[in-house]
Every structure is written in structure tokens, then in C-alpha cells.
Short mmCIF file of C-alpha atoms in Angstrom, two decimals:
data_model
loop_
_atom_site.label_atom_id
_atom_site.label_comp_id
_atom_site.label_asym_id
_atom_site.label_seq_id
_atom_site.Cartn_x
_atom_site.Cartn_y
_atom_site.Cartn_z
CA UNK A 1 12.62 38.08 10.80
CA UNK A 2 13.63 34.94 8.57
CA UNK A 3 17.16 36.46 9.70
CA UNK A 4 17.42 39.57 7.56
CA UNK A 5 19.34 42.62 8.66
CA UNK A 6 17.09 45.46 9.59
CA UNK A 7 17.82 48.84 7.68
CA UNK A 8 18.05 51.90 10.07
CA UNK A 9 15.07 54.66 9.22
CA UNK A 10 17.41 57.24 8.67
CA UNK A 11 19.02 54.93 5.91
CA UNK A 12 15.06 54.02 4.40
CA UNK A 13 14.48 57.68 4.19
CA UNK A 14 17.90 58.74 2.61
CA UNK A 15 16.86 56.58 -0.56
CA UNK A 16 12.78 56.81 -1.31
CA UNK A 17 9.50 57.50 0.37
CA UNK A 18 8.50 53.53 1.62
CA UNK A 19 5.21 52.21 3.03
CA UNK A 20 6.44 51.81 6.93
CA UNK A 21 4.88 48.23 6.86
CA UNK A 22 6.10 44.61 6.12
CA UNK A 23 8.80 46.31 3.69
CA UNK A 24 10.84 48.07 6.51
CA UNK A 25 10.31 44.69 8.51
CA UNK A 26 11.81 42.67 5.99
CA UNK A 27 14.55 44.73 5.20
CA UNK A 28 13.15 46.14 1.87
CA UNK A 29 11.72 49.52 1.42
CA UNK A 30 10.46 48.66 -1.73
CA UNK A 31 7.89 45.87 -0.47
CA UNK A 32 4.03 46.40 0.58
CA UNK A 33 2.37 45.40 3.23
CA UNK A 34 0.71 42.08 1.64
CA UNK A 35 3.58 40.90 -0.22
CA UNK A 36 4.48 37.42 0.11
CA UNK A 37 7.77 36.47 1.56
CA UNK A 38 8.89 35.09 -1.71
CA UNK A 39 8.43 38.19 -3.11
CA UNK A 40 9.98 40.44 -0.81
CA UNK A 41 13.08 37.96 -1.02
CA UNK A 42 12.94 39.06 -4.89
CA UNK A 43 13.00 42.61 -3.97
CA UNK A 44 15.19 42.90 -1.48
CA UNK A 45 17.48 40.82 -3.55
CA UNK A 46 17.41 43.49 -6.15
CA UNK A 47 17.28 46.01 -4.06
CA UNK A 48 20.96 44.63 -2.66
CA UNK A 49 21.77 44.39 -6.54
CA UNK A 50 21.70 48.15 -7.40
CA UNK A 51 23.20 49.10 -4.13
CA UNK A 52 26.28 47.01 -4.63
CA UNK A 53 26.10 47.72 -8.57
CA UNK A 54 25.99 51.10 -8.90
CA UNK A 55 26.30 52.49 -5.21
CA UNK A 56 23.33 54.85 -4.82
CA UNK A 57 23.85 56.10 -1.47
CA UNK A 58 26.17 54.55 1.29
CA UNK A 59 24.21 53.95 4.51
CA UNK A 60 24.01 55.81 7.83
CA UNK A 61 24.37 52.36 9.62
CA UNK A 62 22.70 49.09 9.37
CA UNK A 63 23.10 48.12 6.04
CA UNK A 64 25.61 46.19 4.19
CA UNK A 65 28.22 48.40 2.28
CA UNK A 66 30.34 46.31 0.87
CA UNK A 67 30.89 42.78 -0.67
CA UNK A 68 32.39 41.47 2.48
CA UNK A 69 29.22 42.67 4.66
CA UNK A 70 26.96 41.62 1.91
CA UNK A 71 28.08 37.77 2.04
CA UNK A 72 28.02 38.15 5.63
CA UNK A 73 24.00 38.74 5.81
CA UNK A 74 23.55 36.61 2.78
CA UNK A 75 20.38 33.89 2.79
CA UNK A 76 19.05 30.40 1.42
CA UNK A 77 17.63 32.21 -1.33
CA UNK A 78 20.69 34.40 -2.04
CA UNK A 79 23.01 31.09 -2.90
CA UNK A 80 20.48 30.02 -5.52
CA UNK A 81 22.68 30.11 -8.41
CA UNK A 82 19.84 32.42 -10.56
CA UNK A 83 19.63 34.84 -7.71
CA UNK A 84 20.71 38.12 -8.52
CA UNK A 85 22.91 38.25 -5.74
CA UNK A 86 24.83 35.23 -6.76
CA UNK A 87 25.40 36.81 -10.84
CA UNK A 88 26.22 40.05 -8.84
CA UNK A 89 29.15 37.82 -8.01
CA UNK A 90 30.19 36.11 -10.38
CA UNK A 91 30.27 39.15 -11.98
CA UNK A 92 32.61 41.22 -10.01
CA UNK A 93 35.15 38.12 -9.15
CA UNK A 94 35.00 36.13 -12.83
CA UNK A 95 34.66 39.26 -15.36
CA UNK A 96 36.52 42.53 -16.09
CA UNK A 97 34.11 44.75 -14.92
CA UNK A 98 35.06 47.73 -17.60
CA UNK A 99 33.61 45.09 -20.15
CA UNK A 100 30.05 44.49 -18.80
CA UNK A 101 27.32 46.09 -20.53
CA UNK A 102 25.83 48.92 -18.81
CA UNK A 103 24.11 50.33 -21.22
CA UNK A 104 21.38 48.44 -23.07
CA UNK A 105 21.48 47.19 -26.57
CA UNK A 106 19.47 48.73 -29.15
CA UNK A 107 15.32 47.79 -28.25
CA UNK A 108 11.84 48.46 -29.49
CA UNK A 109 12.00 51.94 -28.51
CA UNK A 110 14.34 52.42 -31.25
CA UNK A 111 11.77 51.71 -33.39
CA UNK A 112 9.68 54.84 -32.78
CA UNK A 113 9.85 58.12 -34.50
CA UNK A 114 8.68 60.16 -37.06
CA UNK A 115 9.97 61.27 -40.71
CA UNK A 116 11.59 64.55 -41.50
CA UNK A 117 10.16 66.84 -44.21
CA UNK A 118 12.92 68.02 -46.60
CA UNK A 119 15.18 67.60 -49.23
CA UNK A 120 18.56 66.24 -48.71
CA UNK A 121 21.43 67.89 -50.60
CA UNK A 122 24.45 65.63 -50.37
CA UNK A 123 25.11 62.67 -52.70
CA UNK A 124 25.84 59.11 -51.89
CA UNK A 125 29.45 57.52 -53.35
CA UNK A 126 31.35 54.25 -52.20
CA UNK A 127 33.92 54.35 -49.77
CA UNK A 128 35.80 51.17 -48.91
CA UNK A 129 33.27 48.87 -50.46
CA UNK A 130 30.14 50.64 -48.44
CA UNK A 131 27.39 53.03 -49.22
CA UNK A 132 28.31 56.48 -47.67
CA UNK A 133 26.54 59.88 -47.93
CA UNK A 134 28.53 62.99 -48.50
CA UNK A 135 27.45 66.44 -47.71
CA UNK A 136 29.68 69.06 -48.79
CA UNK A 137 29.46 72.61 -47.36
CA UNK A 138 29.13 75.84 -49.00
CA UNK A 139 30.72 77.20 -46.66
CA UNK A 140 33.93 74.54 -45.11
CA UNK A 141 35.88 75.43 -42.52
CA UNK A 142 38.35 72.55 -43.78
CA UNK A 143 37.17 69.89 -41.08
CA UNK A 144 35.78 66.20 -41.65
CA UNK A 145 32.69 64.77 -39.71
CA UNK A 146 32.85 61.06 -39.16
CA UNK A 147 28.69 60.09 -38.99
CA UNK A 148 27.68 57.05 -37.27
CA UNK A 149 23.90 56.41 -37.81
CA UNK A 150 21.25 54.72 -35.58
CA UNK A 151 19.26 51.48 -36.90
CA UNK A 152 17.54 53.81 -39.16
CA UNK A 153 20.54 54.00 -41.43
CA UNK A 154 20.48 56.10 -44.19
CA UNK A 155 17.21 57.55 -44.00
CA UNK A 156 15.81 61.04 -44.72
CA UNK A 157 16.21 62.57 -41.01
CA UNK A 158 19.84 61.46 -40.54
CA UNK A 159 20.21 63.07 -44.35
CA UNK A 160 19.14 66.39 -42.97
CA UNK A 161 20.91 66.12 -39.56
CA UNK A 162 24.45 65.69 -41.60
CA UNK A 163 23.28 68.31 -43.90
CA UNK A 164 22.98 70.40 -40.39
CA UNK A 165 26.58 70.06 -39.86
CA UNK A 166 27.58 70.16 -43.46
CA UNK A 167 25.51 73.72 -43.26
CA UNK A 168 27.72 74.23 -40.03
CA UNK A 169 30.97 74.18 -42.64
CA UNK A 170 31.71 70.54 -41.93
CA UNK A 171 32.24 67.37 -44.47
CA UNK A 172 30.17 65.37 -42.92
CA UNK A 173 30.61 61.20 -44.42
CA UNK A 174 28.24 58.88 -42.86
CA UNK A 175 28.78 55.18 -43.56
CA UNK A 176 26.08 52.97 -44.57
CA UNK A 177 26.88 49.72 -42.82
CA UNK A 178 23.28 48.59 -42.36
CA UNK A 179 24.52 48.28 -46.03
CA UNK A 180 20.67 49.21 -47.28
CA UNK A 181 19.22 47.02 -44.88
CA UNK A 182 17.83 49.48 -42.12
CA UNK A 183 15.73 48.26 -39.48
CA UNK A 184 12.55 50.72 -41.04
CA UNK A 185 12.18 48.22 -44.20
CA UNK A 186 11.30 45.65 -41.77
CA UNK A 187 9.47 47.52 -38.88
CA UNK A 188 7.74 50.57 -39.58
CA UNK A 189 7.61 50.93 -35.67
CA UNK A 190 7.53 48.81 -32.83
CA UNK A 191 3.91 47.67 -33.28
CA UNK A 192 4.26 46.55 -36.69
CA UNK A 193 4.27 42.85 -36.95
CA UNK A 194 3.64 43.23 -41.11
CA UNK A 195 6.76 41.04 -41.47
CA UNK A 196 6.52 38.00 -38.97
CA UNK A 197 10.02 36.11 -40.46
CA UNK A 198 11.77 39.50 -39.26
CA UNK A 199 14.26 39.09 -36.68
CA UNK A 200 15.41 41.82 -35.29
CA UNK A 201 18.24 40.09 -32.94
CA UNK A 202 19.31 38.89 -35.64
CA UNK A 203 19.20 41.83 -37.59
CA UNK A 204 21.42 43.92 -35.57
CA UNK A 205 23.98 40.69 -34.39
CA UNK A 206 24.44 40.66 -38.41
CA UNK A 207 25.20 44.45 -38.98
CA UNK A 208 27.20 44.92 -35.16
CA UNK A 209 29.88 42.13 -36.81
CA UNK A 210 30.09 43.78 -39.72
CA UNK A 211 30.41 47.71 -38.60
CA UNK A 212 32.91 46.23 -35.75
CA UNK A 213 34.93 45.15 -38.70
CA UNK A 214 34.25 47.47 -41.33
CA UNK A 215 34.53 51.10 -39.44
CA UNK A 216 38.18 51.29 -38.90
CA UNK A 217 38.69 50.45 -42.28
CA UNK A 218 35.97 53.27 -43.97
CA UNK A 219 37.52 55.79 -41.64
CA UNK A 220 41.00 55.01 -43.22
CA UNK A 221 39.46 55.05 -46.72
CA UNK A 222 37.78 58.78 -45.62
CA UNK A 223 40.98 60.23 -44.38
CA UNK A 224 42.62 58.55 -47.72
CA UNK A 225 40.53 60.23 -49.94
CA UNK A 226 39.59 63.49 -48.45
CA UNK A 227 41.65 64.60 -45.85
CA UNK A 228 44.98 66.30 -46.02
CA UNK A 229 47.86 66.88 -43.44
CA UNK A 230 46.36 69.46 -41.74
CA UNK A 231 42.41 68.21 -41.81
CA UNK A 232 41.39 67.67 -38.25
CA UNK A 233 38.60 65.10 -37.39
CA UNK A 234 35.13 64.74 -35.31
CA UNK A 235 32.76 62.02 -35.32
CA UNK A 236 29.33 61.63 -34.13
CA UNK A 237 26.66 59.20 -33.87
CA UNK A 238 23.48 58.41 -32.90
CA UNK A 239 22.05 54.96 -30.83
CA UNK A 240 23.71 52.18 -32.76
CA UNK A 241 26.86 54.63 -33.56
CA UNK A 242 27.73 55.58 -30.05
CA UNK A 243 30.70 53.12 -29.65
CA UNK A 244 32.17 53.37 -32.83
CA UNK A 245 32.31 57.51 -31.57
CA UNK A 246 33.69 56.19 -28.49
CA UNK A 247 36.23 53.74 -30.35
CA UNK A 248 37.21 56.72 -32.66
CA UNK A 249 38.00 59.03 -29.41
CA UNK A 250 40.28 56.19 -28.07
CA UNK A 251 42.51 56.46 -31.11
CA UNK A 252 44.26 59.46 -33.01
CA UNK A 253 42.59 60.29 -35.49
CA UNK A 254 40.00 62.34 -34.50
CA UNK A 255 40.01 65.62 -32.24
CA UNK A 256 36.48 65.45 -30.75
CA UNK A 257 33.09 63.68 -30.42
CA UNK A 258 29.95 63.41 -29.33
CA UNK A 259 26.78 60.89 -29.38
CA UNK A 260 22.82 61.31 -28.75
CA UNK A 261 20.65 58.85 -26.78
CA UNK A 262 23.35 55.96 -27.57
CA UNK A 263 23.14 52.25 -27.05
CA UNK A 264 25.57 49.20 -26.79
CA UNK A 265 28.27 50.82 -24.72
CA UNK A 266 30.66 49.18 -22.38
CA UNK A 267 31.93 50.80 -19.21
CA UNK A 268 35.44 50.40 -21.40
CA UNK A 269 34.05 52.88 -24.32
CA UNK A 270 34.54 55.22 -21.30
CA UNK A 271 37.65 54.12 -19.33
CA UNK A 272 39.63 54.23 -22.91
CA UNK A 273 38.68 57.74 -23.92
CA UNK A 274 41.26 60.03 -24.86
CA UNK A 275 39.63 63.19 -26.81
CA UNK A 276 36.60 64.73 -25.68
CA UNK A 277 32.96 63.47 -25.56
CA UNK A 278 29.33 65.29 -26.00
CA UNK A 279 26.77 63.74 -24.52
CA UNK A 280 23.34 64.45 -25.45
CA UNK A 281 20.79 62.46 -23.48
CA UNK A 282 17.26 61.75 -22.50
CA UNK A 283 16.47 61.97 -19.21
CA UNK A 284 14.45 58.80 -19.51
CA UNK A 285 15.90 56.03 -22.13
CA UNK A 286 15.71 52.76 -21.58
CA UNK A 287 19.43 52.25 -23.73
CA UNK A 288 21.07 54.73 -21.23
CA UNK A 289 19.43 54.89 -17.66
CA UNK A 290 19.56 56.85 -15.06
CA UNK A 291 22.14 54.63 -13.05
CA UNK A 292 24.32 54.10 -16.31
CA UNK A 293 24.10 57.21 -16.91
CA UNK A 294 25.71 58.37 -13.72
CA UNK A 295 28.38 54.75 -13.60
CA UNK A 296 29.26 56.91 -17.08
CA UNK A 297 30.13 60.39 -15.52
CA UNK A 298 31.62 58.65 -12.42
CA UNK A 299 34.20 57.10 -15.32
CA UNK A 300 34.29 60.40 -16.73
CA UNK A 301 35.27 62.60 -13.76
CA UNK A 302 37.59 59.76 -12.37
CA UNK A 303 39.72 59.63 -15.28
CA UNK A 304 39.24 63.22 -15.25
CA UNK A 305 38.01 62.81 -18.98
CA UNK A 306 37.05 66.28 -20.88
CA UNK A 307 32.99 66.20 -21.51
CA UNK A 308 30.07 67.69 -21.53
CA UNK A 309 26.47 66.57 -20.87
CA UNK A 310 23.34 67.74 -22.63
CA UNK A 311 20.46 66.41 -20.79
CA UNK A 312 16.48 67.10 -21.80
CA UNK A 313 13.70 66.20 -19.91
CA UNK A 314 10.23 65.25 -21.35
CA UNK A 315 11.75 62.96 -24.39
CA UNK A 316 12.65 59.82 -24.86
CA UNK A 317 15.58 57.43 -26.83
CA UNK A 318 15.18 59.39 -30.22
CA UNK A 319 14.72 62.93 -29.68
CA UNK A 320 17.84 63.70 -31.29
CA UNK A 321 16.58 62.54 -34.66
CA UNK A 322 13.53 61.15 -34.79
CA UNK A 323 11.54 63.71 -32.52
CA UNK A 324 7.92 64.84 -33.46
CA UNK A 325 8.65 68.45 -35.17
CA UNK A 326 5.07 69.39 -35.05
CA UNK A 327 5.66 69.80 -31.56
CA UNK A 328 7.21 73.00 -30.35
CA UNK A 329 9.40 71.23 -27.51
CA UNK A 330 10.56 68.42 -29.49
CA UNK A 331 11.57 70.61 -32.60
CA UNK A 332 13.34 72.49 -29.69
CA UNK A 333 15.18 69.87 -28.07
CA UNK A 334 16.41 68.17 -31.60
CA UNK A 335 17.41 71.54 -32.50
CA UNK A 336 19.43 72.51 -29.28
CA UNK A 337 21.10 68.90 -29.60
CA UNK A 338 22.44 69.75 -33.14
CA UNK A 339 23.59 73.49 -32.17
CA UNK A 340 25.26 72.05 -29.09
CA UNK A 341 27.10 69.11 -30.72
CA UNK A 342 28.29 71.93 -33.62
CA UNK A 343 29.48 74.21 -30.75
CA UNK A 344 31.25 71.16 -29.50
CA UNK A 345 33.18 70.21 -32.72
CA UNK A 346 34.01 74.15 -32.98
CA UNK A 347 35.67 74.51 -29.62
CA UNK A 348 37.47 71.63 -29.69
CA UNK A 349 38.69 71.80 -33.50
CA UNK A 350 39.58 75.45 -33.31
CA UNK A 351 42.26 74.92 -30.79
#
């Protein structure tokens, strides 16, 4: 059979319901009966991909396992230098694998959500040379809340989500580095085309190099100016703020964090933790997978890193802020992310 391995049935089965037709023939549960052999070399290919990447399920027998077994079944179209199989290996002999991406950059899904009714109550002041909002609390329990926002930037939802915390007794400073360039006064969602010159690679390559540089120095300028020798720390962030949460936990200064449906991260953001991480996830999101998701806890229970995760079905990348609150389920699951990123921050900072 063009001299690929069969897999063994009880193997098949183990991983998804197949059609028992040219696919199992050819070595590829995933193929149909009337596939082409060119394309069942394509899926097979990436079927080989994901189980070498991320290690779904080890087989019964009959299947390659590991990289040595994997060469040794290898085919003409596997050493074409665009095949998947041959960038599965350059990656794993020429590149540190805790700085791959694994979870995706920022996309158009980012783009969709709806606007918050309310009032904001905090008050914007500059902070080492950037925008950043301030929401005091009537109520403080003497702690500091680093925020981190999406590609939305300062607009009205993440005002009232850092007024949640700063009702929760927190200081809550979110930085501005979009620096009043969000992503919404180009797109007004995914669809919208209004401004053909935008370019939204661009757009966030430009504002990345800039909060890469800036953060560490607004979160010196925030303990500067408002803490004091006994203020403890949290940060949080949202999409486009999930490393710099995961930067902050692999330095001193804060006690504990926690991101919603993030993007951008690196298995390193994991591997270099040292304070404790929320997570607060979709089940489906495009920026954080299913298979990243679990490469993310496998880090996390390795290193025997302290976490928690919060994961919702029926949302998507968004939910956290940008959910639908005319819907009873959505205002729900934004609502239980908030409450259980608070409870988080209260544990942690109480101790």
C-alpha cells in the first residue's frame, strides 16, 4: 500500500470514529473512501504531525511512537522540504521547543463582541509616559491590580471589568499601550472592511514592540507611585495581555495572576512561572485550542506549577469581556469569570 505502515484497529478506535474504507488502508483514519492518494498523503501527514506534536494517545501497536520510528516509516512525500513532517523536524532538532508558539496570535475572532452598557467610574492619568485608567475602591483592601487589556484597549467593557475588581477592594491600573490606537477605531468587527488601508498585522506587530518594551517599565512607575512596602500585587489580562500576566508571574513583584481566553503565548510563558495562574478559557478558541490547551496543563502539572482552570462551554475567544449580556448564559459565564479571578487574587493575596 504505496508502503505505509498499517495502524492496528484497536489503535483507529482509541482516537475517533473513522470510515473503515480507503482511510484505514492507507494508514489514515481521517481519509474517505474517494480521496485521492495525494490527499490522503496530506492527511496522514498531519495526522503524524499532531501525534508527534502534542501526543494524543500512544498506540496499542502498529504505529510509530516516537521520532526514531517515525523516520523509520517516513515517504517520498514526507522529505519534501514543505511537508509537515519535515518542519515537524526541523522544529524539534533546530529550535528550543519552550519558544515555539503554541498558542495563536491575536485573529479575526478578536474582532467580535458587543459593547457594555454603563458608566465607568475611574479616571485616566499618565503613568510612565502612557495612558492608564485608575479605579479606586470604596472599599480597598490595600492591594494593586496590574490590568493588561485585549486589542480593544481602553474601551467601555474593560472600564467596567476593572471597575469589577476595583468594586472587589482592588486598585486596579490598566495601561494603555495601544496608546489610543485600539483595534475598534479601525474594525468595528471582523466583517468591516470600512477602512481598506487598515492593516491589522501591522497594527498589532507595532503595539507587541512597544508593550514588550514599555510594560516592565509602567509596572515600575505603578509600584513607584502607589504602592508601599507592604502592598502586594496581582495582574490580569485579557487576549493580547496574557503574556505580559505570564511575564509578571515569572518575576517578583507580583503574588498572583490570572488571564481569560489569551493569545500570543509561548510554551516558555509556562515553563518560567513562578506565582500562581487563573485560567479562564473557552472551550472552543481558536487563540488557545484544545491541544494547546492541554501542552499548557501538561507544563503546568510537570513543573508542578500552582493553577487553576476555569473552562465554559458554549462561548467563544471573548466571553470574558465582550460576551452578549442580553443573553442569560453569556452574562453568566462573563460574570462567573470575574467572581472566579477575584476569588483567585483573594486566596492567594491573603496568605
Amino acid at each position: 500500500m504505496l508502503g505505509i505502515p498499517r495502524m492496528h484497529p484497536a489503535y483507529v478506535r482509541s482516537i475517533i470514529p473513522i470510515n473503515w474504507g480507503a482511510g484505514y488502508q492507507f494508514g489514515c483514519p481521517f481519509a474517505g473512501l474517494k480521496d485521492t492518494p495525494e490527499l490522503i498523503w496530506q492527511k496522514r501527514s498531519s495526522f503524524l504531525f499532531r501525534q508527534l506534536r502534542f501526543g494524543v494517545r500512544r498506540p496499542a501497536f502498529g504505529m510509530p511512537d516516537t521520532l526514531g520510528q517515525l523516520w523509520g516509516t517516513r515517504n517520498m512525500a514526507d522529505d519534501h522540504p514543505g511537508s509537515e513532517f519535515r518542519r515537524t523536524l526541523r522544529e524539534l532538532g533546530d529550535e528550543d521547543a519552550s519558544k515555539r508558539d503554541f498558542v495563536a496570535p491575536s485573529g479575526p475572532c478578536c474582532l467580535n463582541g458587543t459593547i457594555h452598557q454603563g458608566e465607568s467610574k475611574g479616571k485616566f492619568v499618565t503613568l510612565a509616559g502612557v495612558e492608564t485608567y485608575v479605579g479606586t475602591p470604596k472599599k480597598p483592601n490595600g492591594h494593586i491590580l496590574l490590568y493588561f487589556p485585549d486589542v480593544w484597549g481602553m474601551f467601555p467593557n474593560g472600564l467596567l471589568i476593572m471597575d469589577g475588581f476595583a468594586d472587589a477592594g482592588y486598585l486596579v491600573l490598566g495601561m494603555d499601550y495601544f496608546r489610543g490606537d485600539p483595534v475598534w477605531k479601525h474594525r468595528k468587527d471582523r466583517h468591516d472592511n470600512s477602512d481598506p488601508n487598515f492593516d491589522y498585522e501591522a497594527w498589532k506587530k507595532k503595539h507587541t514592540a512597544f508593550a514588550d518594551e514599555n510594560v516592565p517599565k509602567w509596572v515600575s512607575a505603578v509600584k513607584e507611585e502607589y504602592g508601599e512596602e507592604q502592598t502586594k500585587y496581582a495582574c490580569v489580562g485579557y487576549c493580547f495581555g496574557a503574556p505580559y500576566v505570564c511575564n509578571e508571574l515569572a518575576g517578583d513583584t507580583v503574588t498572583a495572576g490570572a488571564f481569560a481566553h489569551p493569545a500570543f503565548l509561548k510554551e516558555h510563558h509556562f515553563f518560567n512561572l513562578k506565582k500562581p495562574l487563573f485560567l479562564s478559557c473557552a472551550e472552543v478558541d481558536h487563540t488557545f485550542d484544545t491541544p494547546s490547551r492541554r501542552r499548557a496543563l501538561d507544563i503546568l502539572q510537570t513543573e508542578k506549577k500552582p493553577y487553576q482552570l476555569q473552562l465554559f462551554s458554549g462561548v467563544q475567544h471573548g466571553f470574558a469581556l465582550r460576551g452578549d449580556l442580553e443573553n442569560p448564559y453569556e452574562r453568566y459565564v462573563k460574570e462567573q469569570s470575574l467572581k472566579g479571578i477575584v476569588e483567585w487574587f483573594d486566596f492567594w493575596l491573603s496568605q
